[in-house]
Amino acid sequence: MNMQKRQNQAPLEFKIAIVGSGPAGFYALDALVKSGRRGIMIDMFEQLPTPYGLVRSGVAPDHQDIKSVTKIYERNASKAKFRFFGNVQVGQDLQKGDLFKHYHVIIYSVGTQTDRRMEIPGESLKGCYAAKDFVGWYNAHPHFRDASFNFSASKVAIIGMGNVAADVARMLVTETKRFAKTDIADYALSDLQRNKAKDVYLIARRGVLQSAITPTVIREFLKIEGVDMVINPEDLELDNASQRALDHADKEMIQGFEMLQFLSQRPIQGHPKRIHFLFKRSPTEVLGLDHKVCGLRLVHNQLVEESGGAIKAVPTEHYEELKVQSIYRAIGYLGIPIPHVSFDPKRGIIPNRQGRVIDLKTGAVCPGEYVTGWVKRGPSGVIGSNKADAAETISHILEDYPETSQLEPSEIDNKDIVAWLKENKIPYTTFGDWKFIDDTERAIGATKGKPRDKFSIVEQMLELINTHRNFSETNG
Ligand code: FAD
Ligand code: NAP
């Protein structure tokens, strides 16, 4: 078909599949709605029966306000020609090839479903956990609800000094009554009541200036009651490399540094619990006894400025051991591959040029495939960071289509994806089903004084929906 003919056909119907319903997927929807492009039809596929990705299953229970961002997502869901298909995992229930029989374009916004390992001896001992699992567990994510953690540990190490590490630290030292009025999973609230953590060590491999905890999150440490913040004043002395970095630092870096200085100057009150901020130390071995964690070996680092100005941690000959009984690694998330979709295993992302998926080996653009969010740029940035990211991807889709679409507009399978899902017996949830789950969770939550009481078992959610559908059919 020649270009002219393609362009003439373009406005008729433009079917787009978005895979993943986290912030990136919903900001992609937002950008498509705002584009005003006629003929757009958007279907979103999500592996869980419920939408919103890490807003539902990552954001900490004491950050309830942040979760209200979903109201904006919900508004867009009702504006566009939009359908939600929950409980459909692309790569398992439905393959890329199946999608390309029904859609002109696929947008991957699947986030980063696993995490980086420390790759040190002893990492697999009982008591050494991924922060990702702990976060999913207290947030009622169905994949992690059966995880268990050693809450009899009085000394706990958290590897990494980013905002996820900070979330884990807060969850481990905050009085559980503070979470009673949040959407924390009931089972997590009950288990955390047995939590004996007294000393929590937050461990950064680089210096105080390079801490990845943002100032707003550092500020939250000031509000935790009954917990001393312990920072060795020597750690706040800047070496030459960090001093130079401070001279060129942005506002956020300076604010973070000042807040940590402030925390270190507060007198120790002798509270029953402490968070210790340790800098310039890297884990080298998890120590074990009877297959369980009994300690952590750390090497002290010195900071070295690389040619490009980046500050790197280099190990010294100086080691120390911390007698901890459990360890949480919070050193970053990592994407996983989807069958038949280009993937960069080193970076854990779908390789792309400003959102256009490319073949890792040849660098050639993969027609009709696009990416946005954490799986596009790596696991960094807050919820709002995904908005501009999605806008960039959508602008390229609108620029490219129909020239680089995998399908001619006329080649789309006339059979709707609903028929395909039914034929293949995939029990999917719709946005209406999600709204019913949402209403039910809120109603149950209200009886307990909580914003919602989350379902964490997929089968339970599907059963609830079936009962509701049967009831609606019977009663008109
Ligand atoms: P995700 O939110 O991970 O969404 C990806 C979605 O894709 C998920 O719903 C997943 O189930 C689905 N999916 C994956 N694979 C498939 C598949 N094969 N088929 C179908 N669906 C699939 N930011 C803030 O601003 N404030 C906070 O308080 C905050 N807290 C955070 C706490 C934690 C623990 C973490 C890890 C991050 C936090 N963030 C916070 C950052 C924010 O959550 C991210 O910026 C954002 O969620 C990334 O969006 P995403 O859509 O790329 O990925
Ligand atoms: P992050 O901000 O990248 O922090 C990761 C931490 O792990 C850094 O301190 C890093 O040190 C360290 N690290 C990495 N590899 C290591 C290794 N091999 N050994 C020891 N330490 C290592 O990642 P994150 O905490 O997972 O957060 C991801 C994103 O989500 C961030 O953008 C964050 O702001 C956002 N988030 C926001 C909130 C919020 O707003 N409340 C909450 C949670 C998450 P180096 O700096 O030396 O690499």
JSON list of N, CA and C in Angstrom, two decimals, residues 305-363:
[
{"chain": "A", "resi": 305, "resn": "GLU", "atom": "N", "xyz": [36.72, 10.35, 42.42]},
{"chain": "A", "resi": 305, "resn": "GLU", "atom": "CA", "xyz": [36.05, 11.08, 41.34]},
{"chain": "A", "resi": 305, "resn": "GLU", "atom": "C", "xyz": [36.50, 10.49, 40.00]},
{"chain": "A", "resi": 306, "resn": "GLU", "atom": "N", "xyz": [35.53, 10.10, 39.17]},
{"chain": "A", "resi": 306, "resn": "GLU", "atom": "CA", "xyz": [35.88, 9.55, 37.86]},
{"chain": "A", "resi": 306, "resn": "GLU", "atom": "C", "xyz": [36.10, 10.69, 36.87]},
{"chain": "A", "resi": 307, "resn": "SER", "atom": "N", "xyz": [36.60, 10.35, 35.69]},
{"chain": "A", "resi": 307, "resn": "SER", "atom": "CA", "xyz": [36.96, 11.40, 34.73]},
{"chain": "A", "resi": 307, "resn": "SER", "atom": "C", "xyz": [35.76, 12.30, 34.38]},
{"chain": "A", "resi": 308, "resn": "GLY", "atom": "N", "xyz": [34.55, 11.71, 34.31]},
{"chain": "A", "resi": 308, "resn": "GLY", "atom": "CA", "xyz": [33.37, 12.51, 33.96]},
{"chain": "A", "resi": 308, "resn": "GLY", "atom": "C", "xyz": [32.81, 13.31, 35.15]},
{"chain": "A", "resi": 309, "resn": "GLY", "atom": "N", "xyz": [33.42, 13.16, 36.33]},
{"chain": "A", "resi": 309, "resn": "GLY", "atom": "CA", "xyz": [32.96, 13.91, 37.50]},
{"chain": "A", "resi": 309, "resn": "GLY", "atom": "C", "xyz": [32.12, 13.07, 38.46]},
{"chain": "A", "resi": 310, "resn": "ALA", "atom": "N", "xyz": [31.73, 11.86, 38.01]},
{"chain": "A", "resi": 310, "resn": "ALA", "atom": "CA", "xyz": [30.91, 11.01, 38.90]},
{"chain": "A", "resi": 310, "resn": "ALA", "atom": "C", "xyz": [31.75, 10.52, 40.08]},
{"chain": "A", "resi": 311, "resn": "ILE", "atom": "N", "xyz": [31.07, 10.34, 41.22]},
{"chain": "A", "resi": 311, "resn": "ILE", "atom": "CA", "xyz": [31.77, 9.90, 42.43]},
{"chain": "A", "resi": 311, "resn": "ILE", "atom": "C", "xyz": [31.52, 8.40, 42.63]},
{"chain": "A", "resi": 312, "resn": "LYS", "atom": "N", "xyz": [32.62, 7.66, 42.71]},
{"chain": "A", "resi": 312, "resn": "LYS", "atom": "CA", "xyz": [32.52, 6.20, 42.79]},
{"chain": "A", "resi": 312, "resn": "LYS", "atom": "C", "xyz": [33.04, 5.71, 44.14]},
{"chain": "A", "resi": 313, "resn": "ALA", "atom": "N", "xyz": [32.43, 4.61, 44.66]},
{"chain": "A", "resi": 313, "resn": "ALA", "atom": "CA", "xyz": [32.91, 4.03, 45.92]},
{"chain": "A", "resi": 313, "resn": "ALA", "atom": "C", "xyz": [33.97, 2.97, 45.60]},
{"chain": "A", "resi": 314, "resn": "VAL", "atom": "N", "xyz": [35.13, 3.10, 46.23]},
{"chain": "A", "resi": 314, "resn": "VAL", "atom": "CA", "xyz": [36.20, 2.12, 46.01]},
{"chain": "A", "resi": 314, "resn": "VAL", "atom": "C", "xyz": [36.54, 1.48, 47.35]},
{"chain": "A", "resi": 315, "resn": "PRO", "atom": "N", "xyz": [36.55, 0.13, 47.42]},
{"chain": "A", "resi": 315, "resn": "PRO", "atom": "CA", "xyz": [36.79, -0.52, 48.73]},
{"chain": "A", "resi": 315, "resn": "PRO", "atom": "C", "xyz": [38.20, -0.29, 49.25]},
{"chain": "A", "resi": 316, "resn": "THR", "atom": "N", "xyz": [38.29, -0.20, 50.60]},
{"chain": "A", "resi": 316, "resn": "THR", "atom": "CA", "xyz": [39.60, -0.09, 51.26]},
{"chain": "A", "resi": 316, "resn": "THR", "atom": "C", "xyz": [39.92, -1.45, 51.87]},
{"chain": "A", "resi": 317, "resn": "GLU", "atom": "N", "xyz": [40.91, -1.51, 52.74]},
{"chain": "A", "resi": 317, "resn": "GLU", "atom": "CA", "xyz": [41.27, -2.76, 53.43]},
{"chain": "A", "resi": 317, "resn": "GLU", "atom": "C", "xyz": [40.54, -2.88, 54.76]},
{"chain": "A", "resi": 318, "resn": "HIS", "atom": "N", "xyz": [39.69, -1.88, 55.07]},
{"chain": "A", "resi": 318, "resn": "HIS", "atom": "CA", "xyz": [39.07, -1.80, 56.40]},
{"chain": "A", "resi": 318, "resn": "HIS", "atom": "C", "xyz": [37.67, -2.47, 56.40]},
{"chain": "A", "resi": 319, "resn": "TYR", "atom": "N", "xyz": [37.50, -3.49, 57.22]},
{"chain": "A", "resi": 319, "resn": "TYR", "atom": "CA", "xyz": [36.22, -4.23, 57.28]},
{"chain": "A", "resi": 319, "resn": "TYR", "atom": "C", "xyz": [35.58, -4.08, 58.65]},
{"chain": "A", "resi": 320, "resn": "GLU", "atom": "N", "xyz": [34.29, -4.31, 58.71]},
{"chain": "A", "resi": 320, "resn": "GLU", "atom": "CA", "xyz": [33.61, -4.40, 60.02]},
{"chain": "A", "resi": 320, "resn": "GLU", "atom": "C", "xyz": [32.45, -5.40, 59.91]},
{"chain": "A", "resi": 321, "resn": "GLU", "atom": "N", "xyz": [32.00, -5.88, 61.04]},
{"chain": "A", "resi": 321, "resn": "GLU", "atom": "CA", "xyz": [30.85, -6.81, 61.04]},
{"chain": "A", "resi": 321, "resn": "GLU", "atom": "C", "xyz": [29.72, -6.25, 61.88]},
{"chain": "A", "resi": 322, "resn": "LEU", "atom": "N", "xyz": [28.52, -6.35, 61.34]},
{"chain": "A", "resi": 322, "resn": "LEU", "atom": "CA", "xyz": [27.34, -5.92, 62.10]},
{"chain": "A", "resi": 322, "resn": "LEU", "atom": "C", "xyz": [26.59, -7.17, 62.50]},
{"chain": "A", "resi": 323, "resn": "LYS", "atom": "N", "xyz": [26.24, -7.26, 63.78]},
{"chain": "A", "resi": 323, "resn": "LYS", "atom": "CA", "xyz": [25.51, -8.46, 64.23]},
{"chain": "A", "resi": 323, "resn": "LYS", "atom": "C", "xyz": [24.02, -8.22, 64.00]},
{"chain": "A", "resi": 324, "resn": "VAL", "atom": "N", "xyz": [23.57, -8.48, 62.79]},
{"chain": "A", "resi": 324, "resn": "VAL", "atom": "CA", "xyz": [22.14, -8.30, 62.48]},
{"chain": "A", "resi": 324, "resn": "VAL", "atom": "C", "xyz": [21.50, -9.66, 62.26]},
{"chain": "A", "resi": 325, "resn": "GLN", "atom": "N", "xyz": [20.20, -9.74, 62.48]},
{"chain": "A", "resi": 325, "resn": "GLN", "atom": "CA", "xyz": [19.50, -11.03, 62.28]},
{"chain": "A", "resi": 325, "resn": "GLN", "atom": "C", "xyz": [18.66, -11.04, 61.01]},
{"chain": "A", "resi": 326, "resn": "SER", "atom": "N", "xyz": [18.48, -9.86, 60.43]},
{"chain": "A", "resi": 326, "resn": "SER", "atom": "CA", "xyz": [17.83, -9.87, 59.11]},
{"chain": "A", "resi": 326, "resn": "SER", "atom": "C", "xyz": [18.34, -8.71, 58.27]},
{"chain": "A", "resi": 327, "resn": "ILE", "atom": "N", "xyz": [18.22, -8.90, 56.95]},
{"chain": "A", "resi": 327, "resn": "ILE", "atom": "CA", "xyz": [18.78, -7.94, 55.98]},
{"chain": "A", "resi": 327, "resn": "ILE", "atom": "C", "xyz": [17.76, -7.74, 54.86]},
{"chain": "A", "resi": 328, "resn": "TYR", "atom": "N", "xyz": [17.52, -6.50, 54.50]},
{"chain": "A", "resi": 328, "resn": "TYR", "atom": "CA", "xyz": [16.65, -6.19, 53.35]},
{"chain": "A", "resi": 328, "resn": "TYR", "atom": "C", "xyz": [17.52, -5.47, 52.31]},
{"chain": "A", "resi": 329, "resn": "ARG", "atom": "N", "xyz": [17.56, -5.99, 51.08]},
{"chain": "A", "resi": 329, "resn": "ARG", "atom": "CA", "xyz": [18.31, -5.26, 50.05]},
{"chain": "A", "resi": 329, "resn": "ARG", "atom": "C", "xyz": [17.34, -4.33, 49.31]},
{"chain": "A", "resi": 330, "resn": "ALA", "atom": "N", "xyz": [17.73, -3.06, 49.24]},
{"chain": "A", "resi": 330, "resn": "ALA", "atom": "CA", "xyz": [16.89, -2.06, 48.55]},
{"chain": "A", "resi": 330, "resn": "ALA", "atom": "C", "xyz": [17.81, -1.28, 47.62]},
{"chain": "A", "resi": 331, "resn": "ILE", "atom": "N", "xyz": [18.38, -2.04, 46.65]},
{"chain": "A", "resi": 331, "resn": "ILE", "atom": "CA", "xyz": [19.42, -1.43, 45.80]},
{"chain": "A", "resi": 331, "resn": "ILE", "atom": "C", "xyz": [18.93, -1.25, 44.36]},
{"chain": "A", "resi": 332, "resn": "GLY", "atom": "N", "xyz": [17.63, -1.24, 44.21]},
{"chain": "A", "resi": 332, "resn": "GLY", "atom": "CA", "xyz": [17.08, -0.92, 42.89]},
{"chain": "A", "resi": 332, "resn": "GLY", "atom": "C", "xyz": [16.28, -2.06, 42.29]},
{"chain": "A", "resi": 333, "resn": "TYR", "atom": "N", "xyz": [15.25, -1.68, 41.53]},
{"chain": "A", "resi": 333, "resn": "TYR", "atom": "CA", "xyz": [14.39, -2.65, 40.84]},
{"chain": "A", "resi": 333, "resn": "TYR", "atom": "C", "xyz": [15.02, -2.99, 39.49]},
{"chain": "A", "resi": 334, "resn": "LEU", "atom": "N", "xyz": [14.44, -3.96, 38.79]},
{"chain": "A", "resi": 334, "resn": "LEU", "atom": "CA", "xyz": [15.00, -4.44, 37.52]},
{"chain": "A", "resi": 334, "resn": "LEU", "atom": "C", "xyz": [13.87, -5.01, 36.65]},
{"chain": "A", "resi": 335, "resn": "GLY", "atom": "N", "xyz": [13.88, -4.67, 35.38]},
{"chain": "A", "resi": 335, "resn": "GLY", "atom": "CA", "xyz": [12.85, -5.20, 34.48]},
{"chain": "A", "resi": 335, "resn": "GLY", "atom": "C", "xyz": [13.10, -6.65, 34.13]},
{"chain": "A", "resi": 336, "resn": "ILE", "atom": "N", "xyz": [12.05, -7.35, 33.70]},
{"chain": "A", "resi": 336, "resn": "ILE", "atom": "CA", "xyz": [12.20, -8.73, 33.23]},
{"chain": "A", "resi": 336, "resn": "ILE", "atom": "C", "xyz": [11.70, -8.80, 31.78]},
{"chain": "A", "resi": 337, "resn": "PRO", "atom": "N", "xyz": [12.24, -9.77, 30.99]},
{"chain": "A", "resi": 337, "resn": "PRO", "atom": "CA", "xyz": [11.85, -9.81, 29.58]},
{"chain": "A", "resi": 337, "resn": "PRO", "atom": "C", "xyz": [10.43, -10.33, 29.37]},
{"chain": "A", "resi": 338, "resn": "ILE", "atom": "N", "xyz": [9.81, -9.87, 28.29]},
{"chain": "A", "resi": 338, "resn": "ILE", "atom": "CA", "xyz": [8.53, -10.42, 27.82]},
{"chain": "A", "resi": 338, "resn": "ILE", "atom": "C", "xyz": [8.88, -11.23, 26.58]},
{"chain": "A", "resi": 339, "resn": "PRO", "atom": "N", "xyz": [8.40, -12.47, 26.46]},
{"chain": "A", "resi": 339, "resn": "PRO", "atom": "CA", "xyz": [8.76, -13.29, 25.30]},
{"chain": "A", "resi": 339, "resn": "PRO", "atom": "C", "xyz": [8.54, -12.53, 23.99]},
{"chain": "A", "resi": 340, "resn": "HIS", "atom": "N", "xyz": [9.51, -12.65, 23.09]},
{"chain": "A", "resi": 340, "resn": "HIS", "atom": "CA", "xyz": [9.48, -12.08, 21.72]},
{"chain": "A", "resi": 340, "resn": "HIS", "atom": "C", "xyz": [9.58, -10.55, 21.69]},
{"chain": "A", "resi": 341, "resn": "VAL", "atom": "N", "xyz": [9.84, -9.93, 22.84]},
{"chain": "A", "resi": 341, "resn": "VAL", "atom": "CA", "xyz": [9.97, -8.47, 22.87]},
{"chain": "A", "resi": 341, "resn": "VAL", "atom": "C", "xyz": [11.45, -8.15, 23.16]},
{"chain": "A", "resi": 342, "resn": "SER", "atom": "N", "xyz": [12.00, -7.19, 22.44]},
{"chain": "A", "resi": 342, "resn": "SER", "atom": "CA", "xyz": [13.40, -6.81, 22.61]},
{"chain": "A", "resi": 342, "resn": "SER", "atom": "C", "xyz": [13.69, -6.50, 24.09]},
{"chain": "A", "resi": 343, "resn": "PHE", "atom": "N", "xyz": [14.90, -6.85, 24.57]},
{"chain": "A", "resi": 343, "resn": "PHE", "atom": "CA", "xyz": [15.21, -6.66, 25.99]},
{"chain": "A", "resi": 343, "resn": "PHE", "atom": "C", "xyz": [16.71, -6.47, 26.18]},
{"chain": "A", "resi": 344, "resn": "ASP", "atom": "N", "xyz": [17.05, -5.58, 27.09]},
{"chain": "A", "resi": 344, "resn": "ASP", "atom": "CA", "xyz": [18.46, -5.37, 27.44]},
{"chain": "A", "resi": 344, "resn": "ASP", "atom": "C", "xyz": [18.67, -5.95, 28.85]},
{"chain": "A", "resi": 345, "resn": "PRO", "atom": "N", "xyz": [19.26, -7.16, 28.95]},
{"chain": "A", "resi": 345, "resn": "PRO", "atom": "CA", "xyz": [19.33, -7.83, 30.26]},
{"chain": "A", "resi": 345, "resn": "PRO", "atom": "C", "xyz": [20.22, -7.09, 31.25]},
{"chain": "A", "resi": 346, "resn": "LYS", "atom": "N", "xyz": [21.21, -6.36, 30.74]},
{"chain": "A", "resi": 346, "resn": "LYS", "atom": "CA", "xyz": [22.14, -5.66, 31.64]},
{"chain": "A", "resi": 346, "resn": "LYS", "atom": "C", "xyz": [21.42, -4.51, 32.36]},
{"chain": "A", "resi": 347, "resn": "ARG", "atom": "N", "xyz": [20.66, -3.73, 31.58]},
{"chain": "A", "resi": 347, "resn": "ARG", "atom": "CA", "xyz": [19.98, -2.58, 32.18]},
{"chain": "A", "resi": 347, "resn": "ARG", "atom": "C", "xyz": [18.58, -2.95, 32.69]},
{"chain": "A", "resi": 348, "resn": "GLY", "atom": "N", "xyz": [18.10, -4.13, 32.28]},
{"chain": "A", "resi": 348, "resn": "GLY", "atom": "CA", "xyz": [16.76, -4.55, 32.72]},
{"chain": "A", "resi": 348, "resn": "GLY", "atom": "C", "xyz": [15.66, -3.68, 32.14]},
{"chain": "A", "resi": 349, "resn": "ILE", "atom": "N", "xyz": [15.86, -3.21, 30.91]},
{"chain": "A", "resi": 349, "resn": "ILE", "atom": "CA", "xyz": [14.84, -2.37, 30.26]},
{"chain": "A", "resi": 349, "resn": "ILE", "atom": "C", "xyz": [14.57, -2.89, 28.85]},
{"chain": "A", "resi": 350, "resn": "ILE", "atom": "N", "xyz": [13.51, -2.37, 28.25]},
{"chain": "A", "resi": 350, "resn": "ILE", "atom": "CA", "xyz": [13.27, -2.64, 26.82]},
{"chain": "A", "resi": 350, "resn": "ILE", "atom": "C", "xyz": [14.05, -1.55, 26.07]},
{"chain": "A", "resi": 351, "resn": "PRO", "atom": "N", "xyz": [15.07, -1.93, 25.27]},
{"chain": "A", "resi": 351, "resn": "PRO", "atom": "CA", "xyz": [15.90, -0.91, 24.63]},
{"chain": "A", "resi": 351, "resn": "PRO", "atom": "C", "xyz": [15.06, -0.04, 23.69]},
{"chain": "A", "resi": 352, "resn": "ASN", "atom": "N", "xyz": [15.35, 1.26, 23.71]},
{"chain": "A", "resi": 352, "resn": "ASN", "atom": "CA", "xyz": [14.50, 2.17, 22.92]},
{"chain": "A", "resi": 352, "resn": "ASN", "atom": "C", "xyz": [15.24, 3.46, 22.64]},
{"chain": "A", "resi": 353, "resn": "ARG", "atom": "N", "xyz": [14.74, 4.16, 21.62]},
{"chain": "A", "resi": 353, "resn": "ARG", "atom": "CA", "xyz": [15.18, 5.54, 21.37]},
{"chain": "A", "resi": 353, "resn": "ARG", "atom": "C", "xyz": [13.98, 6.43, 21.59]},
{"chain": "A", "resi": 354, "resn": "GLN", "atom": "N", "xyz": [14.01, 7.18, 22.70]},
{"chain": "A", "resi": 354, "resn": "GLN", "atom": "CA", "xyz": [12.92, 8.07, 23.11]},
{"chain": "A", "resi": 354, "resn": "GLN", "atom": "C", "xyz": [11.54, 7.38, 23.01]},
{"chain": "A", "resi": 355, "resn": "GLY", "atom": "N", "xyz": [11.50, 6.11, 23.39]},
{"chain": "A", "resi": 355, "resn": "GLY", "atom": "CA", "xyz": [10.22, 5.41, 23.45]},
{"chain": "A", "resi": 355, "resn": "GLY", "atom": "C", "xyz": [9.96, 4.49, 22.28]},
{"chain": "A", "resi": 356, "resn": "ARG", "atom": "N", "xyz": [10.75, 4.63, 21.21]},
{"chain": "A", "resi": 356, "resn": "ARG", "atom": "CA", "xyz": [10.59, 3.68, 20.08]},
{"chain": "A", "resi": 356, "resn": "ARG", "atom": "C", "xyz": [11.45, 2.46, 20.40]},
{"chain": "A", "resi": 357, "resn": "VAL", "atom": "N", "xyz": [10.82, 1.28, 20.47]},
{"chain": "A", "resi": 357, "resn": "VAL", "atom": "CA", "xyz": [11.56, 0.07, 20.80]},
{"chain": "A", "resi": 357, "resn": "VAL", "atom": "C", "xyz": [12.55, -0.23, 19.69]},
{"chain": "A", "resi": 358, "resn": "ILE", "atom": "N", "xyz": [13.78, -0.60, 20.08]},
{"chain": "A", "resi": 358, "resn": "ILE", "atom": "CA", "xyz": [14.77, -0.97, 19.08]},
{"chain": "A", "resi": 358, "resn": "ILE", "atom": "C", "xyz": [15.31, -2.37, 19.34]},
{"chain": "A", "resi": 359, "resn": "ASP", "atom": "N", "xyz": [15.82, -2.98, 18.28]},
{"chain": "A", "resi": 359, "resn": "ASP", "atom": "CA", "xyz": [16.47, -4.28, 18.39]},
{"chain": "A", "resi": 359, "resn": "ASP", "atom": "C", "xyz": [17.83, -4.05, 19.06]},
{"chain": "A", "resi": 360, "resn": "LEU", "atom": "N", "xyz": [18.12, -4.81, 20.13]},
{"chain": "A", "resi": 360, "resn": "LEU", "atom": "CA", "xyz": [19.34, -4.56, 20.90]},
{"chain": "A", "resi": 360, "resn": "LEU", "atom": "C", "xyz": [20.59, -4.76, 20.04]},
{"chain": "A", "resi": 361, "resn": "LYS", "atom": "N", "xyz": [20.54, -5.77, 19.15]},
{"chain": "A", "resi": 361, "resn": "LYS", "atom": "CA", "xyz": [21.76, -6.09, 18.37]},
{"chain": "A", "resi": 361, "resn": "LYS", "atom": "C", "xyz": [21.95, -5.13, 17.21]},
{"chain": "A", "resi": 362, "resn": "THR", "atom": "N", "xyz": [20.89, -4.87, 16.45]},
{"chain": "A", "resi": 362, "resn": "THR", "atom": "CA", "xyz": [21.05, -4.09, 15.21]},
{"chain": "A", "resi": 362, "resn": "THR", "atom": "C", "xyz": [20.77, -2.60, 15.40]},
{"chain": "A", "resi": 363, "resn": "GLY", "atom": "N", "xyz": [20.05, -2.28, 16.47]},
{"chain": "A", "resi": 363, "resn": "GLY", "atom": "CA", "xyz": [19.67, -0.88, 16.69]},
{"chain": "A", "resi": 363, "resn": "GLY", "atom": "C", "xyz": [18.49, -0.45, 15.82]}
]
